[in-house]
Each structure stands twice: as structure tokens, then as C-alpha cells.
Amino acid sequence: MRGLHADAGYLLYRLGLRSGQLFNTFLQESGLRLRHYAVLRFLATSEGALQRELSTRLGYDPSAIVGLVDDLEKLGFAERRPSPDDRRSRIVVLTDAGGAFLRDTDAAGRRVTNDLLGPLDPAERDTLHALLQRIADRP
């Protein structure tokens, strides 16, 4: 019988748990969680997104996106605006306060990542990132 550590899926699961724990600890003071942070990071790379697009791109349940955006709106980090393409739809955009929050947390986020990937040298980190990106980009 194979051991758990021989199973790449299990190791990815464990790495995901550890990453989530580290990021949630770092975000604890702000009242946000990793899921909120992911929405903000996505919005920082776009001109805004429909909630269903956020759900699809981030892999979160649509009902979870509603709550996350509600939380971010209450903090003033994101807002819903009418879509220029469809008046019935609303897009979610990053506010100036949300952008400032991300800038203020950049260094701490890098420290979390560095802690998580501490055993790897820079070339191994680049390789891991490229491999994970290739897996994540698969439909």
C-alpha cells in the first residue's frame, strides 16, 4: 500500500491547507480571509468583473461570491457598479481603499509565501510556480 506522502493530490491538499492557514493568520487583523484576498487580487488585475465571472475564475460557489463581495463593500474595498454592456448586470470593481489595502499587505503576503516555500531555492520556486500554473490553467 502506498503512503499518503506518495500521493501528489494529498500533498497538494496539505500545501493548500498550510497556505490557507498562513494567509488567514496574516489577514486576521483586517477581518478578511484568504477568499476575500483572492477576490481583491483578481479585481486588481481587471477593470471589474461580473460576480459570475469571479465565481468561474476563482472557483468559488456563486453564493459565496455574493457574501464575499458584500463583505468587501462594507469595508469599502470593492463596489458594485452598473455594467456598461448590460444595465441589468453589475460589475464588481476594486476601490482606491481596496487597492491601498493590497499595497499595504504586499510585503506581508510575500513573507507568507516565502515562509511556505522556505525549503525551496529560487529556481525551484520558479519551477513549482510554472508547474502549478500549468495544472491550474487546465480546463
mmCIF file of N, CA and C in Angstrom:
data_model
loop_
_atom_site.group_PDB
_atom_site.id
_atom_site.type_symbol
_atom_site.label_atom_id
_atom_site.label_comp_id
_atom_site.label_asym_id
_atom_site.label_seq_id
_atom_site.Cartn_x
_atom_site.Cartn_y
_atom_site.Cartn_z
ATOM 1 N N MET A 1 0.854 -1.190 0.000
ATOM 2 C CA MET A 1 0.000 0.000 0.000
ATOM 3 C C MET A 1 0.892 1.243 0.000
ATOM 4 N N ARG A 2 0.535 2.189 -0.849
ATOM 5 C CA ARG A 2 1.287 3.441 -0.927
ATOM 6 C C ARG A 2 0.986 4.303 0.297
ATOM 7 N N GLY A 3 1.979 5.052 0.759
ATOM 8 C CA GLY A 3 1.762 6.000 1.834
ATOM 9 C C GLY A 3 1.144 7.283 1.303
ATOM 10 N N LEU A 4 0.528 8.047 2.189
ATOM 11 C CA LEU A 4 -0.106 9.306 1.782
ATOM 12 C C LEU A 4 0.875 10.256 1.107
ATOM 13 N N HIS A 5 2.104 10.283 1.590
ATOM 14 C CA HIS A 5 3.073 11.227 1.037
ATOM 15 C C HIS A 5 3.562 10.831 -0.358
ATOM 16 N N ALA A 6 3.145 9.657 -0.834
ATOM 17 C CA ALA A 6 3.438 9.258 -2.205
ATOM 18 C C ALA A 6 2.351 9.749 -3.161
ATOM 19 N N ASP A 7 1.301 10.308 -2.621
ATOM 20 C CA ASP A 7 0.161 10.763 -3.408
ATOM 21 C C ASP A 7 0.251 12.273 -3.618
ATOM 22 N N ALA A 8 0.480 12.695 -4.866
ATOM 23 C CA ALA A 8 0.637 14.126 -5.168
ATOM 24 C C ALA A 8 -0.624 14.915 -4.816
ATOM 25 N N GLY A 9 -1.792 14.319 -5.033
ATOM 26 C CA GLY A 9 -3.038 15.006 -4.692
ATOM 27 C C GLY A 9 -3.118 15.331 -3.211
ATOM 28 N N TYR A 10 -2.730 14.391 -2.378
ATOM 29 C CA TYR A 10 -2.740 14.615 -0.938
ATOM 30 C C TYR A 10 -1.737 15.709 -0.556
ATOM 31 N N LEU A 11 -0.556 15.667 -1.157
ATOM 32 C CA LEU A 11 0.452 16.687 -0.849
ATOM 33 C C LEU A 11 -0.022 18.077 -1.265
ATOM 34 N N LEU A 12 -0.694 18.168 -2.413
ATOM 35 C CA LEU A 12 -1.244 19.458 -2.833
ATOM 36 C C LEU A 12 -2.321 19.926 -1.858
ATOM 37 N N TYR A 13 -3.136 18.996 -1.393
ATOM 38 C CA TYR A 13 -4.157 19.319 -0.397
ATOM 39 C C TYR A 13 -3.500 19.862 0.878
ATOM 40 N N ARG A 14 -2.482 19.178 1.363
ATOM 41 C CA ARG A 14 -1.780 19.623 2.586
ATOM 42 C C ARG A 14 -1.146 20.990 2.386
ATOM 43 N N LEU A 15 -0.544 21.208 1.221
ATOM 44 C CA LEU A 15 0.059 22.502 0.918
ATOM 45 C C LEU A 15 -1.005 23.593 0.879
ATOM 46 N N GLY A 16 -2.156 23.286 0.299
ATOM 47 C CA GLY A 16 -3.256 24.248 0.270
ATOM 48 C C GLY A 16 -3.743 24.602 1.662
ATOM 49 N N LEU A 17 -3.872 23.597 2.529
ATOM 50 C CA LEU A 17 -4.270 23.863 3.915
ATOM 51 C C LEU A 17 -3.268 24.762 4.619
ATOM 52 N N ARG A 18 -1.998 24.431 4.474
ATOM 53 C CA ARG A 18 -0.944 25.221 5.135
ATOM 54 C C ARG A 18 -0.930 26.647 4.605
ATOM 55 N N SER A 19 -1.047 26.801 3.305
ATOM 56 C CA SER A 19 -1.073 28.131 2.699
ATOM 57 C C SER A 19 -2.255 28.935 3.228
ATOM 58 N N GLY A 20 -3.436 28.309 3.264
ATOM 59 C CA GLY A 20 -4.633 28.980 3.771
ATOM 60 C C GLY A 20 -4.474 29.399 5.221
ATOM 61 N N GLN A 21 -3.892 28.528 6.047
ATOM 62 C CA GLN A 21 -3.671 28.856 7.458
ATOM 63 C C GLN A 21 -2.745 30.062 7.598
ATOM 64 N N LEU A 22 -1.644 30.045 6.848
ATOM 65 C CA LEU A 22 -0.683 31.156 6.929
ATOM 66 C C LEU A 22 -1.314 32.463 6.465
ATOM 67 N N PHE A 23 -2.015 32.431 5.331
ATOM 68 C CA PHE A 23 -2.634 33.652 4.817
ATOM 69 C C PHE A 23 -3.753 34.141 5.729
ATOM 70 N N ASN A 24 -4.549 33.230 6.259
ATOM 71 C CA ASN A 24 -5.624 33.659 7.153
ATOM 72 C C ASN A 24 -5.072 34.259 8.440
ATOM 73 N N THR A 25 -3.971 33.738 8.940
ATOM 74 C CA THR A 25 -3.335 34.326 10.122
ATOM 75 C C THR A 25 -2.842 35.735 9.811
ATOM 76 N N PHE A 26 -2.210 35.906 8.661
ATOM 77 C CA PHE A 26 -1.710 37.214 8.262
ATOM 78 C C PHE A 26 -2.845 38.215 8.050
ATOM 79 N N LEU A 27 -4.003 37.743 7.583
ATOM 80 C CA LEU A 27 -5.138 38.627 7.310
ATOM 81 C C LEU A 27 -6.038 38.849 8.525
ATOM 82 N N GLN A 28 -5.801 38.123 9.592
ATOM 83 C CA GLN A 28 -6.703 38.115 10.741
ATOM 84 C C GLN A 28 -7.036 39.510 11.263
ATOM 85 N N GLU A 29 -6.051 40.380 11.382
ATOM 86 C CA GLU A 29 -6.287 41.732 11.919
ATOM 87 C C GLU A 29 -7.280 42.522 11.075
ATOM 88 N N SER A 30 -7.267 42.306 9.776
ATOM 89 C CA SER A 30 -8.138 43.068 8.876
ATOM 90 C C SER A 30 -9.576 42.556 8.903
ATOM 91 N N GLY A 31 -9.779 41.366 9.437
ATOM 92 C CA GLY A 31 -11.109 40.769 9.422
ATOM 93 C C GLY A 31 -11.407 40.032 8.125
ATOM 94 N N LEU A 32 -10.434 39.985 7.236
ATOM 95 C CA LEU A 32 -10.616 39.289 5.963
ATOM 96 C C LEU A 32 -10.052 37.881 6.043
ATOM 97 N N ARG A 33 -10.422 37.086 5.058
ATOM 98 C CA ARG A 33 -9.905 35.729 4.925
ATOM 99 C C ARG A 33 -9.263 35.619 3.539
ATOM 100 N N LEU A 34 -8.609 34.511 3.292
ATOM 101 C CA LEU A 34 -7.925 34.298 2.022
ATOM 102 C C LEU A 34 -8.873 34.448 0.836
ATOM 103 N N ARG A 35 -10.105 34.018 0.995
ATOM 104 C CA ARG A 35 -11.074 34.120 -0.102
ATOM 105 C C ARG A 35 -11.347 35.579 -0.471
ATOM 106 N N HIS A 36 -11.439 36.452 0.529
ATOM 107 C CA HIS A 36 -11.611 37.886 0.262
ATOM 108 C C HIS A 36 -10.384 38.428 -0.481
ATOM 109 N N TYR A 37 -9.220 38.043 0.013
ATOM 110 C CA TYR A 37 -7.944 38.497 -0.556
ATOM 111 C C TYR A 37 -7.848 38.080 -2.028
ATOM 112 N N ALA A 38 -8.286 36.849 -2.329
ATOM 113 C CA ALA A 38 -8.247 36.372 -3.707
ATOM 114 C C ALA A 38 -9.142 37.218 -4.608
ATOM 115 N N VAL A 39 -10.322 37.582 -4.116
ATOM 116 C CA VAL A 39 -11.220 38.441 -4.899
ATOM 117 C C VAL A 39 -10.543 39.791 -5.155
ATOM 118 N N LEU A 40 -9.962 40.378 -4.121
ATOM 119 C CA LEU A 40 -9.286 41.666 -4.288
ATOM 120 C C LEU A 40 -8.135 41.559 -5.280
ATOM 121 N N ARG A 41 -7.323 40.517 -5.153
ATOM 122 C CA ARG A 41 -6.191 40.331 -6.076
ATOM 123 C C ARG A 41 -6.685 40.186 -7.512
ATOM 124 N N PHE A 42 -7.775 39.446 -7.711
ATOM 125 C CA PHE A 42 -8.320 39.299 -9.060
ATOM 126 C C PHE A 42 -8.796 40.651 -9.584
ATOM 127 N N LEU A 43 -9.531 41.389 -8.762
ATOM 128 C CA LEU A 43 -10.052 42.690 -9.193
ATOM 129 C C LEU A 43 -8.927 43.668 -9.514
ATOM 130 N N ALA A 44 -7.791 43.518 -8.833
ATOM 131 C CA ALA A 44 -6.658 44.410 -9.076
ATOM 132 C C ALA A 44 -6.067 44.207 -10.466
ATOM 133 N N THR A 45 -6.368 43.075 -11.091
ATOM 134 C CA THR A 45 -5.826 42.796 -12.424
ATOM 135 C C THR A 45 -6.865 42.966 -13.517
ATOM 136 N N SER A 46 -8.011 43.531 -13.161
ATOM 137 C CA SER A 46 -9.079 43.681 -14.145
ATOM 138 C C SER A 46 -9.721 45.063 -13.999
ATOM 139 N N GLU A 47 -10.558 45.382 -14.943
ATOM 140 C CA GLU A 47 -11.316 46.630 -14.899
ATOM 141 C C GLU A 47 -12.654 46.422 -14.215
ATOM 142 N N GLY A 48 -12.789 45.303 -13.560
ATOM 143 C CA GLY A 48 -14.042 44.925 -12.929
ATOM 144 C C GLY A 48 -14.499 43.597 -13.495
ATOM 145 N N ALA A 49 -15.375 42.934 -12.755
ATOM 146 C CA ALA A 49 -15.840 41.618 -13.188
ATOM 147 C C ALA A 49 -17.266 41.391 -12.703
ATOM 148 N N LEU A 50 -18.034 40.690 -13.511
ATOM 149 C CA LEU A 50 -19.340 40.245 -13.070
ATOM 150 C C LEU A 50 -19.138 39.211 -11.963
ATOM 151 N N GLN A 51 -20.090 39.110 -11.057
ATOM 152 C CA GLN A 51 -19.963 38.152 -9.961
ATOM 153 C C GLN A 51 -19.832 36.728 -10.491
ATOM 154 N N ARG A 52 -20.555 36.398 -11.546
ATOM 155 C CA ARG A 52 -20.454 35.042 -12.097
ATOM 156 C C ARG A 52 -19.065 34.797 -12.682
ATOM 157 N N GLU A 53 -18.424 35.853 -13.222
ATOM 158 C CA GLU A 53 -17.056 35.703 -13.712
ATOM 159 C C GLU A 53 -16.102 35.448 -12.547
ATOM 160 N N LEU A 54 -16.303 36.176 -11.436
ATOM 161 C CA LEU A 54 -15.475 35.931 -10.253
ATOM 162 C C LEU A 54 -15.624 34.489 -9.788
ATOM 163 N N SER A 55 -16.850 34.007 -9.786
ATOM 164 C CA SER A 55 -17.116 32.634 -9.367
ATOM 165 C C SER A 55 -16.364 31.642 -10.249
ATOM 166 N N THR A 56 -16.462 31.831 -11.555
ATOM 167 C CA THR A 56 -15.813 30.933 -12.504
ATOM 168 C C THR A 56 -14.297 31.014 -12.405
ATOM 169 N N ARG A 57 -13.762 32.215 -12.414
ATOM 170 C CA ARG A 57 -12.301 32.390 -12.438
ATOM 171 C C ARG A 57 -11.629 31.967 -11.142
ATOM 172 N N LEU A 58 -12.306 32.183 -10.012
ATOM 173 C CA LEU A 58 -11.707 31.841 -8.721
ATOM 174 C C LEU A 58 -12.104 30.446 -8.235
ATOM 175 N N GLY A 59 -13.106 29.856 -8.879
ATOM 176 C CA GLY A 59 -13.528 28.524 -8.492
ATOM 177 C C GLY A 59 -14.370 28.496 -7.228
ATOM 178 N N TYR A 60 -15.039 29.604 -6.927
ATOM 179 C CA TYR A 60 -15.891 29.683 -5.740
ATOM 180 C C TYR A 60 -17.348 29.538 -6.149
ATOM 181 N N ASP A 61 -18.141 28.998 -5.246
ATOM 182 C CA ASP A 61 -19.577 28.879 -5.468
ATOM 183 C C ASP A 61 -20.164 30.285 -5.659
ATOM 184 N N PRO A 62 -21.098 30.455 -6.596
ATOM 185 C CA PRO A 62 -21.690 31.781 -6.818
ATOM 186 C C PRO A 62 -22.282 32.413 -5.556
ATOM 187 N N SER A 63 -22.898 31.610 -4.705
ATOM 188 C CA SER A 63 -23.476 32.180 -3.477
ATOM 189 C C SER A 63 -22.388 32.679 -2.531
ATOM 190 N N ALA A 64 -21.212 32.051 -2.556
ATOM 191 C CA ALA A 64 -20.095 32.512 -1.724
ATOM 192 C C ALA A 64 -19.579 33.862 -2.224
ATOM 193 N N ILE A 65 -19.574 34.045 -3.536
ATOM 194 C CA ILE A 65 -19.097 35.313 -4.109
ATOM 195 C C ILE A 65 -19.973 36.465 -3.634
ATOM 196 N N VAL A 66 -21.264 36.265 -3.579
ATOM 197 C CA VAL A 66 -22.171 37.322 -3.119
ATOM 198 C C VAL A 66 -21.768 37.785 -1.721
ATOM 199 N N GLY A 67 -21.561 36.851 -0.815
ATOM 200 C CA GLY A 67 -21.175 37.195 0.555
ATOM 201 C C GLY A 67 -19.814 37.850 0.631
ATOM 202 N N LEU A 68 -18.854 37.352 -0.150
ATOM 203 C CA LEU A 68 -17.513 37.938 -0.150
ATOM 204 C C LEU A 68 -17.551 39.383 -0.640
ATOM 205 N N VAL A 69 -18.279 39.617 -1.725
ATOM 206 C CA VAL A 69 -18.384 40.981 -2.260
ATOM 207 C C VAL A 69 -19.134 41.879 -1.274
ATOM 208 N N ASP A 70 -20.178 41.351 -0.634
ATOM 209 C CA ASP A 70 -20.871 42.129 0.401
ATOM 210 C C ASP A 70 -19.892 42.575 1.490
ATOM 211 N N ASP A 71 -19.069 41.638 1.962
ATOM 212 C CA ASP A 71 -18.074 41.958 2.999
ATOM 213 C C ASP A 71 -17.100 43.032 2.525
ATOM 214 N N LEU A 72 -16.620 42.885 1.296
ATOM 215 C CA LEU A 72 -15.646 43.841 0.755
ATOM 216 C C LEU A 72 -16.281 45.210 0.545
ATOM 217 N N GLU A 73 -17.553 45.233 0.171
ATOM 218 C CA GLU A 73 -18.263 46.514 0.027
ATOM 219 C C GLU A 73 -18.390 47.211 1.382
ATOM 220 N N LYS A 74 -18.719 46.455 2.420
ATOM 221 C CA LYS A 74 -18.853 47.043 3.756
ATOM 222 C C LYS A 74 -17.553 47.687 4.221
ATOM 223 N N LEU A 75 -16.426 47.103 3.824
ATOM 224 C CA LEU A 75 -15.117 47.654 4.191
ATOM 225 C C LEU A 75 -14.678 48.784 3.254
ATOM 226 N N GLY A 76 -15.418 48.973 2.165
ATOM 227 C CA GLY A 76 -15.069 49.999 1.190
ATOM 228 C C GLY A 76 -13.964 49.568 0.236
ATOM 229 N N PHE A 77 -13.689 48.244 0.155
ATOM 230 C CA PHE A 77 -12.597 47.736 -0.685
ATOM 231 C C PHE A 77 -13.053 47.390 -2.101
ATOM 232 N N ALA A 78 -14.343 47.227 -2.290
ATOM 233 C CA ALA A 78 -14.902 46.915 -3.610
ATOM 234 C C ALA A 78 -16.285 47.530 -3.670
ATOM 235 N N GLU A 79 -16.754 47.706 -4.899
ATOM 236 C CA GLU A 79 -18.123 48.199 -5.061
ATOM 237 C C GLU A 79 -18.728 47.602 -6.322
ATOM 238 N N ARG A 80 -20.043 47.526 -6.288
ATOM 239 C CA ARG A 80 -20.786 47.057 -7.455
ATOM 240 C C ARG A 80 -21.227 48.284 -8.240
ATOM 241 N N ARG A 81 -21.004 48.224 -9.555
ATOM 242 C CA ARG A 81 -21.391 49.324 -10.449
ATOM 243 C C ARG A 81 -22.193 48.752 -11.609
ATOM 244 N N PRO A 82 -23.043 49.579 -12.214
ATOM 245 C CA PRO A 82 -23.761 49.095 -13.400
ATOM 246 C C PRO A 82 -22.776 48.702 -14.498
ATOM 247 N N SER A 83 -23.064 47.604 -15.158
ATOM 248 C CA SER A 83 -22.221 47.159 -16.257
ATOM 249 C C SER A 83 -22.442 48.060 -17.462
ATOM 250 N N PRO A 84 -21.385 48.514 -18.116
ATOM 251 C CA PRO A 84 -21.574 49.347 -19.303
ATOM 252 C C PRO A 84 -22.193 48.572 -20.470
ATOM 253 N N ASP A 85 -22.088 47.236 -20.432
ATOM 254 C CA ASP A 85 -22.596 46.407 -21.522
ATOM 255 C C ASP A 85 -24.032 45.941 -21.320
ATOM 256 N N ASP A 86 -24.485 45.925 -20.071
ATOM 257 C CA ASP A 86 -25.828 45.407 -19.765
ATOM 258 C C ASP A 86 -26.321 46.087 -18.498
ATOM 259 N N ARG A 87 -27.285 46.970 -18.633
ATOM 260 C CA ARG A 87 -27.757 47.750 -17.481
ATOM 261 C C ARG A 87 -28.335 46.889 -16.371
ATOM 262 N N ARG A 88 -28.746 45.673 -16.699
ATOM 263 C CA ARG A 88 -29.311 44.788 -15.672
ATOM 264 C C ARG A 88 -28.233 44.123 -14.833
ATOM 265 N N SER A 89 -27.016 44.109 -15.334
ATOM 266 C CA SER A 89 -25.907 43.460 -14.638
ATOM 267 C C SER A 89 -25.070 44.477 -13.883
ATOM 268 N N ARG A 90 -24.392 43.988 -12.863
ATOM 269 C CA ARG A 90 -23.498 44.845 -12.085
ATOM 270 C C ARG A 90 -22.105 44.224 -12.115
ATOM 271 N N ILE A 91 -21.127 45.078 -12.256
ATOM 272 C CA ILE A 91 -19.751 44.599 -12.182
ATOM 273 C C ILE A 91 -19.175 44.978 -10.825
ATOM 274 N N VAL A 92 -18.247 44.188 -10.367
ATOM 275 C CA VAL A 92 -17.563 44.438 -9.106
ATOM 276 C C VAL A 92 -16.204 45.038 -9.452
ATOM 277 N N VAL A 93 -15.893 46.164 -8.824
ATOM 278 C CA VAL A 93 -14.618 46.832 -9.086
ATOM 279 C C VAL A 93 -13.885 47.080 -7.772
ATOM 280 N N LEU A 94 -12.578 47.116 -7.878
ATOM 281 C CA LEU A 94 -11.720 47.439 -6.747
ATOM 282 C C LEU A 94 -11.783 48.939 -6.510
ATOM 283 N N THR A 95 -11.935 49.355 -5.268
ATOM 284 C CA THR A 95 -11.930 50.785 -4.944
ATOM 285 C C THR A 95 -10.504 51.227 -4.631
ATOM 286 N N ASP A 96 -10.308 52.526 -4.493
ATOM 287 C CA ASP A 96 -9.000 53.044 -4.096
ATOM 288 C C ASP A 96 -8.581 52.474 -2.742
ATOM 289 N N ALA A 97 -9.547 52.348 -1.829
ATOM 290 C CA ALA A 97 -9.242 51.788 -0.499
ATOM 291 C C ALA A 97 -8.816 50.320 -0.616
ATOM 292 N N GLY A 98 -9.451 49.581 -1.519
ATOM 293 C CA GLY A 98 -9.069 48.188 -1.737
ATOM 294 C C GLY A 98 -7.674 48.078 -2.317
ATOM 295 N N GLY A 99 -7.354 48.966 -3.252
ATOM 296 C CA GLY A 99 -6.004 48.987 -3.823
ATOM 297 C C GLY A 99 -4.963 49.345 -2.779
ATOM 298 N N ALA A 100 -5.294 50.295 -1.916
ATOM 299 C CA ALA A 100 -4.365 50.679 -0.844
ATOM 300 C C ALA A 100 -4.157 49.512 0.118
ATOM 301 N N PHE A 101 -5.230 48.790 0.440
ATOM 302 C CA PHE A 101 -5.105 47.619 1.314
ATOM 303 C C PHE A 101 -4.139 46.608 0.704
ATOM 304 N N LEU A 102 -4.292 46.336 -0.584
ATOM 305 C CA LEU A 102 -3.403 45.379 -1.240
ATOM 306 C C LEU A 102 -1.961 45.863 -1.217
ATOM 307 N N ARG A 103 -1.742 47.136 -1.495
ATOM 308 C CA ARG A 103 -0.372 47.669 -1.451
ATOM 309 C C ARG A 103 0.215 47.557 -0.044
ATOM 310 N N ASP A 104 -0.614 47.836 0.955
ATOM 311 C CA ASP A 104 -0.152 47.763 2.344
ATOM 312 C C ASP A 104 0.162 46.345 2.783
ATOM 313 N N THR A 105 -0.449 45.372 2.142
ATOM 314 C CA THR A 105 -0.249 43.983 2.552
ATOM 315 C C THR A 105 0.712 43.220 1.638
ATOM 316 N N ASP A 106 1.236 43.867 0.601
ATOM 317 C CA ASP A 106 2.130 43.182 -0.334
ATOM 318 C C ASP A 106 3.323 42.532 0.363
ATOM 319 N N ALA A 107 4.013 43.275 1.210
ATOM 320 C CA ALA A 107 5.214 42.750 1.869
ATOM 321 C C ALA A 107 4.862 41.570 2.772
ATOM 322 N N ALA A 108 3.766 41.692 3.513
ATOM 323 C CA ALA A 108 3.358 40.595 4.397
ATOM 324 C C ALA A 108 2.967 39.361 3.585
ATOM 325 N N GLY A 109 2.302 39.568 2.465
ATOM 326 C CA GLY A 109 1.943 38.448 1.593
ATOM 327 C C GLY A 109 3.168 37.736 1.048
ATOM 328 N N ARG A 110 4.192 38.510 0.688
ATOM 329 C CA ARG A 110 5.441 37.893 0.221
ATOM 330 C C ARG A 110 6.108 37.105 1.346
ATOM 331 N N ARG A 111 6.047 37.621 2.583
ATOM 332 C CA ARG A 111 6.629 36.894 3.719
ATOM 333 C C ARG A 111 5.915 35.559 3.936
ATOM 334 N N VAL A 112 4.593 35.563 3.811
ATOM 335 C CA VAL A 112 3.830 34.316 3.952
ATOM 336 C C VAL A 112 4.268 33.320 2.882
ATOM 337 N N THR A 113 4.357 33.779 1.648
ATOM 338 C CA THR A 113 4.782 32.898 0.559
ATOM 339 C C THR A 113 6.203 32.395 0.789
ATOM 340 N N ASN A 114 7.088 33.286 1.228
ATOM 341 C CA ASN A 114 8.464 32.881 1.492
ATOM 342 C C ASN A 114 8.537 31.853 2.613
ATOM 343 N N ASP A 115 7.710 32.007 3.633
ATOM 344 C CA ASP A 115 7.667 31.031 4.717
ATOM 345 C C ASP A 115 7.184 29.680 4.191
ATOM 346 N N LEU A 116 6.137 29.709 3.409
ATOM 347 C CA LEU A 116 5.566 28.489 2.855
ATOM 348 C C LEU A 116 6.568 27.761 1.956
ATOM 349 N N LEU A 117 7.275 28.521 1.144
ATOM 350 C CA LEU A 117 8.198 27.926 0.168
ATOM 351 C C LEU A 117 9.650 27.954 0.644
ATOM 352 N N GLY A 118 9.851 28.182 1.926
ATOM 353 C CA GLY A 118 11.183 28.287 2.506
ATOM 354 C C GLY A 118 12.162 27.187 2.128
ATOM 355 N N PRO A 119 11.738 25.934 2.055
ATOM 356 C CA PRO A 119 12.696 24.872 1.725
ATOM 357 C C PRO A 119 13.195 24.892 0.280
ATOM 358 N N LEU A 120 12.585 25.693 -0.572
ATOM 359 C CA LEU A 120 12.958 25.697 -1.992
ATOM 360 C C LEU A 120 13.880 26.861 -2.320
ATOM 361 N N ASP A 121 14.828 26.626 -3.227
ATOM 362 C CA ASP A 121 15.666 27.733 -3.703
ATOM 363 C C ASP A 121 14.891 28.485 -4.787
ATOM 364 N N PRO A 122 15.364 29.663 -5.200
ATOM 365 C CA PRO A 122 14.613 30.470 -6.180
ATOM 366 C C PRO A 122 14.277 29.733 -7.486
ATOM 367 N N ALA A 123 15.198 28.942 -7.996
ATOM 368 C CA ALA A 123 14.920 28.209 -9.242
ATOM 369 C C ALA A 123 13.826 27.169 -9.018
ATOM 370 N N GLU A 124 13.856 26.494 -7.869
ATOM 371 C CA GLU A 124 12.814 25.511 -7.569
ATOM 372 C C GLU A 124 11.459 26.189 -7.395
ATOM 373 N N ARG A 125 11.446 27.367 -6.800
ATOM 374 C CA ARG A 125 10.195 28.117 -6.650
ATOM 375 C C ARG A 125 9.613 28.470 -8.015
ATOM 376 N N ASP A 126 10.477 28.925 -8.916
ATOM 377 C CA ASP A 126 10.016 29.260 -10.265
ATOM 378 C C ASP A 126 9.449 28.033 -10.974
ATOM 379 N N THR A 127 10.131 26.908 -10.831
ATOM 380 C CA THR A 127 9.668 25.671 -11.447
ATOM 381 C C THR A 127 8.328 25.238 -10.853
ATOM 382 N N LEU A 128 8.230 25.266 -9.522
ATOM 383 C CA LEU A 128 6.972 24.905 -8.865
ATOM 384 C C LEU A 128 5.840 25.803 -9.342
ATOM 385 N N HIS A 129 6.098 27.098 -9.398
ATOM 386 C CA HIS A 129 5.068 28.037 -9.838
ATOM 387 C C HIS A 129 4.626 27.727 -11.263
ATOM 388 N N ALA A 130 5.581 27.490 -12.145
ATOM 389 C CA ALA A 130 5.245 27.185 -13.544
ATOM 390 C C ALA A 130 4.427 25.899 -13.647
ATOM 391 N N LEU A 131 4.805 24.889 -12.882
ATOM 392 C CA LEU A 131 4.072 23.622 -12.923
ATOM 393 C C LEU A 131 2.663 23.776 -12.359
ATOM 394 N N LEU A 132 2.534 24.465 -11.240
ATOM 395 C CA LEU A 132 1.219 24.677 -10.652
ATOM 396 C C LEU A 132 0.323 25.506 -11.586
ATOM 397 N N GLN A 133 0.918 26.512 -12.224
ATOM 398 C CA GLN A 133 0.163 27.328 -13.168
ATOM 399 C C GLN A 133 -0.342 26.488 -14.330
ATOM 400 N N ARG A 134 0.499 25.606 -14.819
ATOM 401 C CA ARG A 134 0.098 24.745 -15.930
ATOM 402 C C ARG A 134 -1.051 23.829 -15.536
ATOM 403 N N ILE A 135 -0.998 23.308 -14.317
ATOM 404 C CA ILE A 135 -2.090 22.450 -13.831
ATOM 405 C C ILE A 135 -3.362 23.287 -13.620
ATOM 406 N N ALA A 136 -3.210 24.441 -13.000
ATOM 407 C CA ALA A 136 -4.370 25.302 -12.683
ATOM 408 C C ALA A 136 -5.059 25.831 -13.938
ATOM 409 N N ASP A 137 -4.310 26.035 -15.004
ATOM 410 C CA ASP A 137 -4.874 26.590 -16.237
ATOM 411 C C ASP A 137 -5.632 25.558 -17.065
ATOM 412 N N ARG A 138 -5.516 24.302 -16.690
ATOM 413 C CA ARG A 138 -6.220 23.249 -17.417
ATOM 414 C C ARG A 138 -7.719 23.350 -17.240
ATOM 415 N N PRO A 139 -8.472 23.249 -18.325
ATOM 416 C CA PRO A 139 -9.940 23.336 -18.188
ATOM 417 C C PRO A 139 -10.542 22.157 -17.442
#
